[in-house]
Short mmCIF file of C-alpha atoms and ligand atoms in Angstrom, two decimals:
data_model
loop_
_atom_site.label_atom_id
_atom_site.label_comp_id
_atom_site.label_asym_id
_atom_site.label_seq_id
_atom_site.Cartn_x
_atom_site.Cartn_y
_atom_site.Cartn_z
CA MET A 300 -1.86 -11.13 -39.35
CA ASN A 301 -5.29 -10.50 -40.78
CA LYS A 302 -4.66 -10.57 -44.53
CA ALA A 303 -7.52 -8.44 -45.81
CA ALA A 304 -6.94 -5.72 -43.15
CA TRP A 305 -3.24 -5.74 -43.84
CA ASN A 306 -3.75 -5.58 -47.65
CA SER A 307 -5.85 -2.54 -47.13
CA VAL A 308 -3.11 -0.93 -44.93
CA GLU A 309 -0.62 -1.67 -47.69
CA ALA A 310 -2.87 -0.09 -50.32
CA GLU A 311 -3.01 3.05 -48.17
CA ILE A 312 0.77 3.04 -47.70
CA ALA A 313 1.13 3.06 -51.48
CA GLU A 314 -0.95 6.21 -51.48
CA THR A 315 1.08 7.96 -48.80
CA GLN A 316 4.65 6.77 -49.00
CA ALA A 317 5.78 9.40 -51.55
CA ILE A 318 4.47 12.24 -49.44
CA HIS A 319 7.16 13.85 -47.32
CA LEU A 320 6.45 14.82 -43.70
CA ARG A 321 7.13 18.35 -44.72
CA GLU A 322 4.17 18.19 -47.05
CA LEU A 323 1.96 16.42 -44.51
CA PHE A 324 2.58 19.12 -42.01
CA ALA A 325 2.16 21.94 -44.50
CA LYS A 326 -1.16 20.64 -45.65
CA ASP A 327 -2.70 20.03 -42.30
CA PRO A 328 -2.37 22.79 -39.66
CA ASP A 329 -4.05 20.53 -37.06
CA ARG A 330 -1.68 17.62 -37.63
CA ALA A 331 0.18 17.97 -34.29
CA SER A 332 -3.01 18.03 -32.21
CA ARG A 333 -4.72 15.46 -34.36
CA PHE A 334 -1.93 13.01 -33.68
CA THR A 335 -1.31 13.73 -30.07
CA ILE A 336 -2.81 11.65 -27.22
CA GLU A 337 -2.40 11.57 -23.48
CA ALA A 338 -2.67 9.04 -20.70
CA ALA A 339 -1.30 8.36 -17.25
CA GLY A 340 0.84 11.51 -17.20
CA TRP A 341 2.27 10.89 -20.63
CA THR A 342 1.79 12.82 -23.87
CA LEU A 343 2.46 10.92 -27.01
CA ASP A 344 2.95 13.11 -30.06
CA TYR A 345 3.03 10.77 -33.04
CA SER A 346 2.51 13.40 -35.72
CA LYS A 347 6.06 13.02 -36.99
CA ASN A 348 5.22 9.60 -38.42
CA ARG A 349 4.55 8.75 -42.03
CA ILE A 350 0.85 8.59 -41.58
CA THR A 351 -2.33 10.31 -42.80
CA PRO A 352 -5.74 10.15 -41.12
CA ALA A 353 -6.75 7.54 -43.77
CA LEU A 354 -3.73 5.37 -43.02
CA MET A 355 -4.32 5.52 -39.32
CA LYS A 356 -7.95 4.46 -39.93
CA LYS A 357 -6.69 1.37 -41.84
CA LEU A 358 -4.19 0.56 -39.14
CA LEU A 359 -6.89 0.86 -36.49
CA ALA A 360 -9.06 -1.44 -38.60
CA LEU A 361 -6.19 -3.96 -38.52
CA ALA A 362 -6.35 -3.92 -34.70
CA GLU A 363 -10.10 -4.45 -34.77
CA ALA A 364 -9.75 -7.26 -37.33
CA SER A 365 -7.26 -8.95 -35.08
CA ASP A 366 -9.86 -9.17 -32.35
CA LEU A 367 -7.55 -7.15 -30.16
CA LYS A 368 -10.30 -6.11 -27.72
CA ARG A 369 -11.18 -9.73 -27.01
CA TRP A 370 -7.53 -10.57 -26.44
CA ILE A 371 -7.07 -7.64 -24.00
CA ASP A 372 -10.12 -8.83 -22.07
CA ALA A 373 -8.80 -12.39 -22.12
CA MET A 374 -5.42 -11.27 -20.69
CA PHE A 375 -6.86 -9.09 -17.98
CA SER A 376 -9.39 -11.76 -16.91
CA GLY A 377 -6.81 -14.42 -16.38
CA GLU A 378 -7.46 -16.72 -19.37
CA ALA A 379 -4.58 -19.06 -20.20
CA ILE A 380 -3.48 -17.10 -23.20
CA ASN A 381 0.13 -18.41 -22.80
CA GLU A 382 -1.06 -21.50 -24.61
CA THR A 383 2.27 -23.31 -25.16
CA GLU A 384 2.87 -23.21 -21.36
CA ASN A 385 -0.83 -23.42 -20.50
CA ARG A 386 -0.62 -20.36 -18.25
CA ALA A 387 -2.57 -17.21 -17.56
CA VAL A 388 -0.72 -13.94 -18.21
CA LEU A 389 -1.55 -11.71 -15.27
CA HIS A 390 1.24 -9.27 -14.58
CA THR A 391 -1.56 -6.72 -14.49
CA ALA A 392 -2.84 -8.40 -11.27
CA LEU A 393 0.41 -7.42 -9.58
CA ARG A 394 -0.56 -3.74 -9.72
CA ASN A 395 -4.33 -4.05 -9.67
CA GLN A 396 -5.55 -1.23 -7.40
CA SER A 397 -9.24 -2.11 -7.57
CA ASP A 398 -11.21 -4.31 -5.21
CA SER A 399 -12.29 -6.55 -8.04
CA PRO A 400 -11.10 -10.18 -7.69
CA ILE A 401 -8.89 -11.60 -10.45
CA LEU A 402 -9.45 -15.34 -10.93
CA VAL A 403 -7.04 -17.96 -12.08
CA LYS A 404 -8.67 -21.35 -12.32
CA GLY A 405 -11.48 -20.07 -10.16
CA LYS A 406 -9.22 -18.73 -7.41
CA ASP A 407 -8.87 -15.04 -6.58
CA VAL A 408 -5.10 -14.26 -6.79
CA MET A 409 -5.40 -10.77 -5.23
CA PRO A 410 -5.13 -11.86 -1.56
CA ASP A 411 -1.78 -13.59 -2.33
CA VAL A 412 -0.56 -10.62 -4.37
CA ARG A 413 -1.34 -8.24 -1.49
CA ALA A 414 0.20 -10.62 1.08
CA VAL A 415 3.47 -10.73 -0.79
CA LEU A 416 3.51 -6.97 -1.21
CA ASP A 417 2.91 -6.58 2.52
CA LYS A 418 5.71 -9.08 3.33
CA MET A 419 8.03 -7.14 0.98
CA ALA A 420 7.07 -3.85 2.63
CA GLN A 421 7.72 -5.19 6.15
CA PHE A 422 11.04 -6.56 5.14
CA SER A 423 12.10 -3.48 3.20
CA GLU A 424 11.34 -1.27 6.17
CA LEU A 425 13.39 -3.47 8.50
CA VAL A 426 16.29 -3.20 6.11
CA ARG A 427 15.84 0.55 5.54
CA LYS A 428 15.52 1.33 9.23
CA GLY A 429 18.53 -0.69 10.13
CA LYS A 430 16.47 -3.19 12.05
CA TRP A 431 17.35 -6.23 9.90
CA LEU A 432 20.79 -6.94 11.19
CA GLY A 433 23.54 -9.02 9.65
CA HIS A 434 25.13 -12.01 11.38
CA THR A 435 27.52 -9.82 13.35
CA GLY A 436 24.78 -7.33 14.39
CA LYS A 437 25.50 -4.64 11.78
CA ARG A 438 22.94 -2.97 9.66
CA ILE A 439 22.66 -3.61 5.95
CA LYS A 440 24.40 -1.16 3.70
CA TYR A 441 24.69 -3.16 0.50
CA VAL A 442 22.10 -5.17 -1.36
CA VAL A 443 23.31 -7.52 -4.05
CA ASN A 444 20.62 -8.88 -6.32
CA ILE A 445 21.67 -12.08 -8.07
CA GLY A 446 19.43 -12.86 -11.04
CA ILE A 447 19.45 -12.77 -14.78
CA GLY A 448 17.03 -11.81 -17.62
CA GLY A 449 13.75 -10.78 -16.10
CA SER A 450 15.14 -11.36 -12.63
CA ASP A 451 17.81 -8.74 -13.26
CA LEU A 452 16.98 -6.33 -16.09
CA GLY A 453 13.76 -4.99 -14.55
CA PRO A 454 15.00 -4.24 -11.06
CA ALA A 455 18.43 -3.04 -12.27
CA MET A 456 16.82 -0.65 -14.81
CA ALA A 457 14.22 0.45 -12.27
CA TYR A 458 16.79 0.99 -9.46
CA GLN A 459 18.75 3.25 -11.76
CA SER A 460 15.68 5.07 -13.05
CA MET A 461 14.34 5.68 -9.51
CA LYS A 462 17.68 6.83 -8.03
CA PRO A 463 16.35 10.25 -7.04
CA TYR A 464 13.87 8.43 -4.76
CA SER A 465 16.32 5.95 -3.26
CA LYS A 466 17.91 5.83 0.15
CA ARG A 467 21.45 6.73 -0.55
CA SER A 468 22.85 4.92 2.47
CA ILE A 469 21.96 1.56 0.97
CA ALA A 470 23.67 0.71 -2.31
CA CYS A 471 22.07 -1.86 -4.60
CA HIS A 472 24.23 -3.96 -6.99
CA PHE A 473 23.07 -6.38 -9.63
CA VAL A 474 25.05 -9.42 -10.53
CA SER A 475 23.80 -11.38 -13.54
CA ASN A 476 26.61 -12.70 -15.75
CA VAL A 477 28.06 -16.12 -15.05
CA ASP A 478 31.38 -14.57 -15.90
CA ALA A 479 32.98 -14.56 -12.44
CA SER A 480 34.27 -11.04 -13.05
CA HIS A 481 30.80 -9.65 -12.54
CA LEU A 482 30.47 -11.19 -9.07
CA ALA A 483 34.13 -10.65 -8.14
CA GLU A 484 34.11 -6.93 -9.00
CA THR A 485 30.81 -6.50 -7.11
CA LEU A 486 32.06 -8.26 -4.01
CA ARG A 487 35.11 -5.93 -3.98
CA GLU A 488 32.69 -3.09 -3.42
CA VAL A 489 30.74 -4.48 -0.51
CA LYS A 490 31.44 -5.66 3.06
CA ALA A 491 30.21 -9.11 3.95
CA GLU A 492 28.93 -8.10 7.44
CA GLN A 493 26.64 -5.49 5.89
CA THR A 494 25.54 -7.21 2.71
CA LEU A 495 22.17 -8.70 1.88
CA PHE A 496 22.04 -11.03 -1.10
CA ILE A 497 18.73 -11.39 -2.87
CA VAL A 498 18.73 -14.45 -5.05
CA ALA A 499 16.06 -13.79 -7.66
CA SER A 500 15.03 -16.57 -9.94
CA LYS A 501 11.56 -17.54 -11.00
CA THR A 502 12.60 -21.10 -11.49
CA PHE A 503 15.56 -21.23 -9.07
CA THR A 504 17.34 -23.48 -11.60
CA THR A 505 18.97 -20.92 -13.90
CA GLN A 506 22.61 -21.86 -14.30
CA GLU A 507 24.04 -18.39 -14.10
CA THR A 508 22.02 -17.38 -11.06
CA MET A 509 22.61 -20.53 -9.09
CA THR A 510 26.35 -20.48 -9.88
CA ASN A 511 26.64 -16.88 -8.71
CA ALA A 512 24.44 -17.54 -5.61
CA GLU A 513 26.57 -20.55 -4.64
CA SER A 514 29.85 -18.58 -5.07
CA ALA A 515 28.37 -15.62 -3.10
CA ARG A 516 27.35 -17.93 -0.34
CA ALA A 517 30.87 -19.50 -0.16
CA TRP A 518 32.34 -15.95 -0.10
CA LEU A 519 30.04 -14.89 2.79
CA ILE A 520 30.78 -17.97 4.79
CA GLU A 521 34.47 -17.58 4.27
CA LYS A 522 34.39 -13.90 5.26
CA LEU A 523 32.17 -14.40 8.33
CA GLY A 524 33.54 -17.78 9.31
CA ASP A 525 30.16 -19.29 10.06
CA SER A 526 27.67 -21.11 7.81
CA LYS A 527 24.85 -19.86 10.01
CA ALA A 528 25.47 -16.36 8.65
CA VAL A 529 23.58 -17.36 5.49
CA ALA A 530 20.25 -17.02 7.27
CA LYS A 531 20.78 -13.30 7.88
CA HIS A 532 22.41 -12.44 4.57
CA PHE A 533 20.44 -14.36 1.99
CA VAL A 534 16.77 -14.06 0.95
CA ALA A 535 15.10 -15.42 -2.14
CA VAL A 536 12.61 -14.30 -4.72
CA SER A 537 11.14 -17.22 -6.57
CA THR A 538 8.14 -19.36 -7.44
CA ASN A 539 9.99 -22.47 -6.43
CA ALA A 540 9.96 -22.97 -2.59
CA GLU A 541 11.41 -26.43 -2.79
CA LYS A 542 14.57 -25.35 -4.60
CA VAL A 543 14.93 -22.29 -2.34
CA ALA A 544 14.83 -24.52 0.69
CA ALA A 545 17.31 -26.88 -0.96
CA PHE A 546 19.74 -24.01 -1.49
CA GLY A 547 19.61 -23.37 2.22
CA ILE A 548 17.42 -20.25 2.41
CA ASP A 549 14.71 -20.45 4.96
CA THR A 550 11.40 -20.17 3.05
CA THR A 551 10.16 -17.64 5.64
CA ASN A 552 12.74 -15.38 3.91
CA MET A 553 11.42 -16.16 0.50
CA PHE A 554 9.19 -13.73 -1.41
CA GLY A 555 6.96 -15.65 -3.79
CA PHE A 556 5.40 -15.07 -7.16
CA TRP A 557 3.45 -17.21 -9.50
CA ASP A 558 3.75 -19.00 -12.85
CA TRP A 559 1.32 -16.50 -14.38
CA VAL A 560 3.97 -13.81 -14.14
CA GLY A 561 6.42 -13.96 -17.05
CA GLY A 562 10.06 -13.27 -16.17
CA ARG A 563 10.28 -10.14 -18.36
CA TYR A 564 7.00 -8.89 -16.90
CA SER A 565 8.01 -9.53 -13.27
CA LEU A 566 9.38 -6.22 -12.16
CA PRO A 567 6.20 -5.29 -10.23
CA SER A 568 6.29 -8.71 -8.44
CA ALA A 569 8.59 -9.72 -5.62
CA VAL A 570 11.37 -9.36 -8.25
CA GLY A 571 11.10 -5.64 -7.43
CA LEU A 572 12.31 -6.28 -3.87
CA PRO A 573 15.69 -4.47 -4.32
CA LEU A 574 13.83 -1.54 -5.75
CA MET A 575 11.38 -1.46 -2.81
CA ILE A 576 14.31 -1.59 -0.43
CA ALA A 577 15.86 1.36 -2.30
CA ILE A 578 12.82 3.64 -2.71
CA GLY A 579 10.59 2.43 0.12
CA PRO A 580 7.13 0.88 0.02
CA ALA A 581 5.31 4.21 -0.45
CA ASN A 582 7.14 5.11 -3.58
CA TYR A 583 6.90 1.54 -4.75
CA LYS A 584 3.13 1.74 -4.35
CA LYS A 585 3.14 4.95 -6.38
CA MET A 586 4.93 3.06 -9.15
CA LEU A 587 2.30 0.34 -9.10
CA LYS A 588 -0.37 3.00 -9.33
CA GLY A 589 1.35 4.38 -12.39
CA TYR A 590 1.33 0.95 -13.96
CA TYR A 591 -2.31 0.57 -13.06
CA LYS A 592 -3.26 3.87 -14.71
CA MET A 593 -1.74 2.72 -17.92
CA ASP A 594 -3.35 -0.73 -17.55
CA ARG A 595 -6.78 0.85 -17.24
CA HIS A 596 -6.08 3.19 -20.12
CA PHE A 597 -5.07 0.22 -22.31
CA ALA A 598 -8.08 -1.83 -21.28
CA THR A 599 -10.67 0.95 -21.71
CA ALA A 600 -9.57 3.67 -24.16
CA PRO A 601 -10.78 3.53 -27.75
CA PHE A 602 -7.92 2.23 -29.95
CA SER A 603 -7.61 5.60 -31.73
CA ARG A 604 -6.65 7.28 -28.44
CA ASN A 605 -4.88 4.34 -26.85
CA LEU A 606 -1.12 4.92 -26.45
CA PRO A 607 0.02 1.24 -26.46
CA VAL A 608 -2.23 0.48 -29.40
CA VAL A 609 -1.19 3.47 -31.46
CA MET A 610 2.50 2.86 -30.76
CA ALA A 611 2.05 -0.84 -31.66
CA LEU A 612 0.35 -0.03 -34.94
CA LEU A 613 3.06 2.50 -35.92
CA GLY A 614 5.71 -0.19 -35.19
CA ILE A 615 3.83 -2.63 -37.48
CA LEU A 616 3.57 0.04 -40.14
CA TYR A 617 7.33 0.37 -40.27
CA ALA A 618 8.22 -3.32 -39.68
CA ASN A 619 5.82 -4.71 -42.22
CA GLY A 620 5.10 -1.76 -44.52
CA TYR A 621 8.56 -0.30 -44.81
CA GLY A 622 10.78 -3.18 -43.94
CA ALA A 623 12.30 -1.46 -40.89
CA GLU A 624 14.47 -3.98 -39.07
CA SER A 625 14.82 -2.15 -35.78
CA TYR A 626 13.64 0.78 -33.65
CA ALA A 627 15.61 2.96 -31.37
CA VAL A 628 14.55 3.98 -27.83
CA LEU A 629 16.24 7.26 -26.99
CA PRO A 630 15.43 8.49 -23.46
CA TYR A 631 16.70 12.05 -22.79
CA ASP A 632 17.23 11.22 -19.18
CA GLN A 633 20.38 9.67 -17.79
CA TYR A 634 18.36 7.78 -15.09
CA LEU A 635 16.67 5.84 -18.00
CA ALA A 636 20.05 4.68 -19.30
CA ARG A 637 19.19 1.01 -18.97
CA LEU A 638 15.69 1.32 -20.47
CA ALA A 639 16.72 0.05 -23.92
CA ALA A 640 18.44 -2.99 -22.40
CA TYR A 641 15.29 -3.77 -20.44
CA LEU A 642 13.07 -3.28 -23.49
CA GLN A 643 15.30 -5.59 -25.51
CA GLN A 644 14.20 -8.51 -23.35
CA LEU A 645 10.61 -7.33 -23.04
CA ASP A 646 10.17 -6.96 -26.82
CA MET A 647 12.61 -9.39 -28.36
CA GLU A 648 11.98 -12.30 -26.06
CA SER A 649 8.26 -11.72 -26.43
CA ASN A 650 7.90 -11.19 -30.11
CA GLY A 651 11.05 -12.71 -31.60
CA LYS A 652 8.96 -15.51 -32.98
CA SER A 653 8.44 -16.91 -36.52
CA ILE A 654 5.73 -19.47 -35.88
CA ASP A 655 2.09 -18.33 -35.60
CA ARG A 656 -0.50 -19.45 -33.09
CA HIS A 657 -1.52 -22.30 -35.40
CA GLY A 658 2.02 -23.68 -35.71
CA ASN A 659 2.68 -22.25 -39.15
CA ARG A 660 5.61 -20.13 -40.23
CA VAL A 661 4.59 -16.47 -40.55
CA PRO A 662 5.09 -14.94 -43.97
CA TYR A 663 5.90 -11.48 -42.55
CA SER A 664 8.35 -9.86 -40.16
CA THR A 665 7.57 -9.95 -36.47
CA GLY A 666 9.47 -8.44 -33.48
CA PRO A 667 12.00 -5.80 -34.37
CA ILE A 668 15.51 -5.35 -33.02
CA VAL A 669 15.39 -2.89 -30.13
CA TRP A 670 18.29 -0.72 -29.22
CA GLY A 671 19.13 2.68 -27.90
CA GLU A 672 21.15 4.87 -25.58
CA PRO A 673 20.25 7.98 -23.65
CA GLY A 674 20.35 11.37 -25.35
CA THR A 675 22.35 13.38 -25.89
CA ASN A 676 25.13 10.75 -25.88
CA GLY A 677 23.77 8.95 -28.90
CA GLN A 678 23.79 12.14 -30.94
CA HIS A 679 27.58 11.96 -30.91
CA ALA A 680 27.71 8.36 -31.85
CA PHE A 681 25.01 6.65 -33.98
CA TYR A 682 22.52 9.44 -34.87
CA GLN A 683 24.52 10.01 -38.05
CA LEU A 684 23.18 6.75 -39.39
CA ILE A 685 19.60 7.64 -38.41
CA HIS A 686 19.82 10.98 -40.14
CA GLN A 687 21.73 10.06 -43.29
CA GLY A 688 22.11 6.31 -43.41
CA THR A 689 20.33 3.98 -45.80
CA ARG A 690 18.02 2.33 -43.27
CA MET A 691 14.80 3.46 -41.72
CA ILE A 692 15.11 3.52 -37.98
CA PRO A 693 11.88 4.64 -36.26
CA CYS A 694 12.74 6.22 -32.91
CA ASP A 695 10.95 6.74 -29.61
CA PHE A 696 12.16 9.99 -28.00
CA ILE A 697 11.35 10.00 -24.24
CA GLY A 698 11.78 13.19 -22.26
CA PHE A 699 10.65 15.16 -19.18
CA CYS A 700 9.71 18.78 -18.67
CA THR A 701 11.66 18.95 -15.39
CA SER A 702 14.84 17.53 -14.05
CA HIS A 703 15.77 15.99 -10.72
CA ASN A 704 19.00 17.94 -10.88
CA ALA A 705 18.30 21.55 -11.69
CA ILE A 706 21.86 22.67 -12.24
CA SER A 707 22.37 25.78 -14.33
CA ASP A 708 20.78 25.39 -17.76
CA HIS A 709 21.57 21.71 -18.28
CA HIS A 710 17.93 20.69 -18.63
CA ASP A 711 17.06 23.32 -21.21
CA LYS A 712 20.11 22.23 -23.21
CA LEU A 713 19.11 18.59 -22.90
CA MET A 714 15.56 19.27 -23.98
CA ALA A 715 16.59 21.68 -26.73
CA ASN A 716 18.43 18.76 -28.26
CA PHE A 717 15.42 16.48 -27.62
CA PHE A 718 13.08 18.77 -29.55
CA ALA A 719 15.60 19.62 -32.26
CA GLN A 720 16.38 16.05 -33.12
CA THR A 721 12.84 15.04 -33.94
CA GLU A 722 12.43 18.22 -35.91
CA ALA A 723 15.65 17.59 -37.90
CA LEU A 724 14.73 13.96 -38.48
CA ALA A 725 11.26 14.81 -39.80
CA PHE A 726 12.01 17.84 -41.87
CA GLY A 727 15.68 17.48 -42.79
CA LYS A 728 17.45 20.09 -44.87
CA THR A 729 17.02 20.44 -48.60
CA ALA A 730 19.73 21.01 -51.21
CA GLU A 731 18.19 24.45 -51.80
CA GLN A 732 18.59 25.34 -48.13
CA CYS A 733 22.18 24.28 -48.30
CA ARG A 734 22.81 26.40 -51.42
CA ALA A 735 21.04 29.36 -49.77
CA GLU A 736 23.70 29.01 -47.05
CA SER A 737 26.44 29.09 -49.65
CA VAL A 738 27.46 25.51 -49.12
CA PRO A 739 29.93 24.69 -51.91
CA GLU A 740 28.14 22.66 -54.61
CA LYS A 741 30.53 19.66 -54.06
CA LEU A 742 29.33 19.44 -50.48
CA VAL A 743 25.67 19.92 -51.05
CA PRO A 744 24.81 16.19 -51.35
CA HIS A 745 26.73 15.52 -48.09
CA LYS A 746 25.09 18.35 -46.18
CA THR A 747 21.61 17.56 -47.35
CA PHE A 748 19.26 15.85 -44.89
CA GLU A 749 16.45 13.99 -46.58
CA GLY A 750 14.38 14.04 -43.45
CA ASN A 751 11.11 12.09 -43.40
CA HIS A 752 12.45 9.91 -40.57
CA PRO A 753 9.61 8.80 -38.29
CA THR A 754 9.71 9.49 -34.55
CA ASN A 755 7.35 9.24 -31.58
CA THR A 756 7.75 11.88 -28.80
CA LEU A 757 6.80 10.75 -25.34
CA LEU A 758 6.82 13.60 -22.86
CA ALA A 759 5.90 13.74 -19.15
CA ASP A 760 6.23 16.46 -16.51
CA ALA A 761 8.81 14.52 -14.45
CA LEU A 762 10.34 11.11 -14.05
CA THR A 763 8.49 9.91 -10.94
CA PRO A 764 7.54 6.49 -9.65
CA ASP A 765 4.16 7.10 -11.15
CA THR A 766 5.23 8.09 -14.67
CA PHE A 767 7.90 5.46 -14.62
CA GLY A 768 5.38 2.65 -13.84
CA ALA A 769 3.08 3.95 -16.58
CA LEU A 770 5.98 4.03 -19.11
CA VAL A 771 6.92 0.37 -18.45
CA ALA A 772 3.27 -0.68 -18.72
CA LEU A 773 2.96 1.29 -21.97
CA TYR A 774 5.76 -0.74 -23.57
CA GLU A 775 4.40 -4.04 -22.11
CA HIS A 776 1.04 -3.48 -23.73
CA LYS A 777 2.52 -2.21 -26.96
CA VAL A 778 4.45 -5.51 -27.20
CA PHE A 779 1.28 -7.48 -26.36
CA THR A 780 -0.69 -5.63 -29.00
CA GLN A 781 1.88 -6.39 -31.70
CA GLY A 782 2.01 -10.04 -30.73
CA ILE A 783 -1.81 -10.27 -31.13
CA ILE A 784 -1.70 -8.62 -34.55
CA TRP A 785 1.18 -10.79 -35.70
CA ASN A 786 -0.73 -13.81 -34.43
CA ILE A 787 2.19 -15.10 -32.43
CA PHE A 788 2.53 -16.24 -28.76
CA SER A 789 4.25 -13.41 -26.92
CA PHE A 790 4.54 -15.04 -23.53
CA ASP A 791 6.72 -18.10 -24.04
CA GLN A 792 10.47 -18.18 -24.92
CA TRP A 793 11.28 -21.59 -26.37
CA GLY A 794 14.02 -19.97 -28.39
CA VAL A 795 16.29 -19.76 -25.39
CA GLU A 796 16.25 -23.47 -24.61
CA LEU A 797 18.49 -25.11 -27.26
CA GLY A 798 21.53 -23.06 -26.33
CA LYS A 799 21.05 -23.90 -22.63
CA VAL A 800 20.89 -27.66 -23.36
CA LEU A 801 23.96 -27.55 -25.59
CA ALA A 802 25.89 -25.52 -23.10
CA SER A 803 25.43 -28.07 -20.37
CA LYS A 804 26.78 -30.75 -22.69
CA VAL A 805 29.74 -28.60 -23.69
CA LEU A 806 30.39 -27.86 -20.03
CA THR A 807 31.07 -31.53 -19.30
CA GLU A 808 33.43 -31.62 -22.22
CA LEU A 809 35.37 -28.47 -21.19
CA SER A 810 35.93 -29.84 -17.66
CA ALA A 811 36.53 -33.47 -18.54
CA LYS A 812 39.97 -34.71 -17.34
CA GLU A 813 40.57 -36.87 -20.46
CA GLN A 814 40.17 -35.49 -23.97
CA PRO A 815 36.45 -36.14 -24.56
CA ALA A 816 35.23 -37.77 -27.84
CA LEU A 817 33.65 -34.64 -29.41
CA LYS A 818 30.66 -35.21 -31.57
CA HIS A 819 29.81 -31.62 -32.61
CA ASP A 820 30.29 -30.11 -35.99
CA ALA A 821 33.86 -29.59 -37.13
CA SER A 822 33.96 -25.92 -36.12
CA THR A 823 32.63 -26.47 -32.61
CA ASN A 824 34.93 -29.44 -32.05
CA ALA A 825 37.99 -27.50 -33.10
CA LEU A 826 37.06 -24.51 -30.90
CA ILE A 827 36.54 -26.74 -27.87
CA ARG A 828 39.95 -28.39 -28.46
CA ARG A 829 41.58 -24.93 -28.77
CA TYR A 830 40.11 -23.87 -25.52
CA ARG A 831 41.10 -27.11 -23.66
CA ALA A 832 44.59 -26.88 -25.01
CA ALA A 833 45.03 -23.30 -23.82
CA LYS A 834 43.66 -23.77 -20.37
CA GLN A 835 45.92 -26.78 -19.56
O1 F6P B 129 16.69 -17.71 -20.46
C1 F6P B 129 15.61 -16.91 -20.54
C2 F6P B 129 14.88 -16.83 -19.19
O2 F6P B 129 14.10 -17.91 -18.99
C3 F6P B 129 14.06 -15.50 -19.16
O3 F6P B 129 12.84 -15.62 -19.74
C4 F6P B 129 14.03 -15.28 -17.66
O4 F6P B 129 13.68 -13.93 -17.38
C5 F6P B 129 15.47 -15.59 -17.31
O5 F6P B 129 15.80 -16.67 -18.12
C6 F6P B 129 15.72 -15.88 -15.88
O6 F6P B 129 14.91 -16.97 -15.40
P1 F6P B 129 14.72 -17.23 -13.85
O7 F6P B 129 14.09 -16.01 -13.23
O8 F6P B 129 13.91 -18.46 -13.77
O9 F6P B 129 16.09 -17.44 -13.28
#
């Protein structure tokens, strides 16, 4: 992180941190409009943050000093900014709606991107129209996506989010966990003759996915009594044609993507196939357009009016200036119930790093812990801690002006809570207010709300494919911006490797016939022995 620019942010924090949001609002009648910006169908009101115009200026200067504009251009133009893997980072090409070529090592990737999208569209229509028939001639009624991490969280979250647009006669399921219960329970809900398995894995080597795929294949063959059935019931989404073929899936039924698409950024690639089957190619295209709108906004808007940049800077303010360990994502929309889980991978796998781009340990906090649940559920669970606990938890409140299910006054009630919560968090309730309400003196400290809790409010007219795509792109670019400012590599994930390697060693020890000579630490050795003893 640029030291001089950060020092000047810190100096400004020292000036403002004692000022309560109540005072900031009272002093500045234009505060709400001053700190509200719009893009791609979204309004971001960030006025309920612990900022002043002077502090925002310093934060924006931090972005400038981090060379953010150059990095944005480098990403969009296909430079190999994923240095530790020597790869370009071009998820933005997947939704590029312009005619401009995008070059990777001198080759325009757009024809391939469009070809895969066309192939996905043709296949999706066959399935949706009942023209893709299973081995026994029946139409597909169930889609089971087998993948994990980026090959699961994105399409699973998007499928749930876009439910109002989905074809209800085809049910999509998502199997990720290597725990056999996940596959077993899913298979109980589907009929083999009418099930399409999509094996989604960028590498096609991931232990969980390959294990689930093999067990699903065995189940299908057993149910249909013919190994030839696999051809009609299994397709693959991958970058690895060789492994797909080795698994036994005809590569004509493979939907490809490329090493310049990171797993957690892969939803708008072929990884989105289950979503496209569910909502159809036209709605999928609308989603890509929504992504693209936010991409263009990010690439062209001045930082002071740039939603991803502003949200990134606010996150840095709290993580580095106030020691906030986490932030909560609180969508007031049941369809977005899996958004926080999706953002956990996006943010924490991207920016959960402690080594900077020069190989040195960073002397400051980087990626925060992301968590959240839909409102209003969370209000009856963990909001207590946000309102009156000892930690600072900045929150993103996400809501919509209209509902897909206009039943009675549900939506007004939902949104009344949405608006009330950010008001309560910001302004709290003073001891004087409690006393004015005749609260017994003994209870006053307990019934006082300090307030001053920072929130962002993200509001759109409706949850549509368009606003959904823009929302995902907003968080992608926010995470990117923070990685640039923290001077870390956001597009690799070496931290997941060690556990994988150790697990494969432990696996041989768990399944060995004879008691293996265990050479782990005393704790791991004892736990493995305990497990082996119990399963015999
Ligand atoms: O283990 C982490 C990870 O590599 C993620 O980055 C990725 O999204 C996930 O595993 C799944 O990988 P694949 O799509 O190659 O199966």
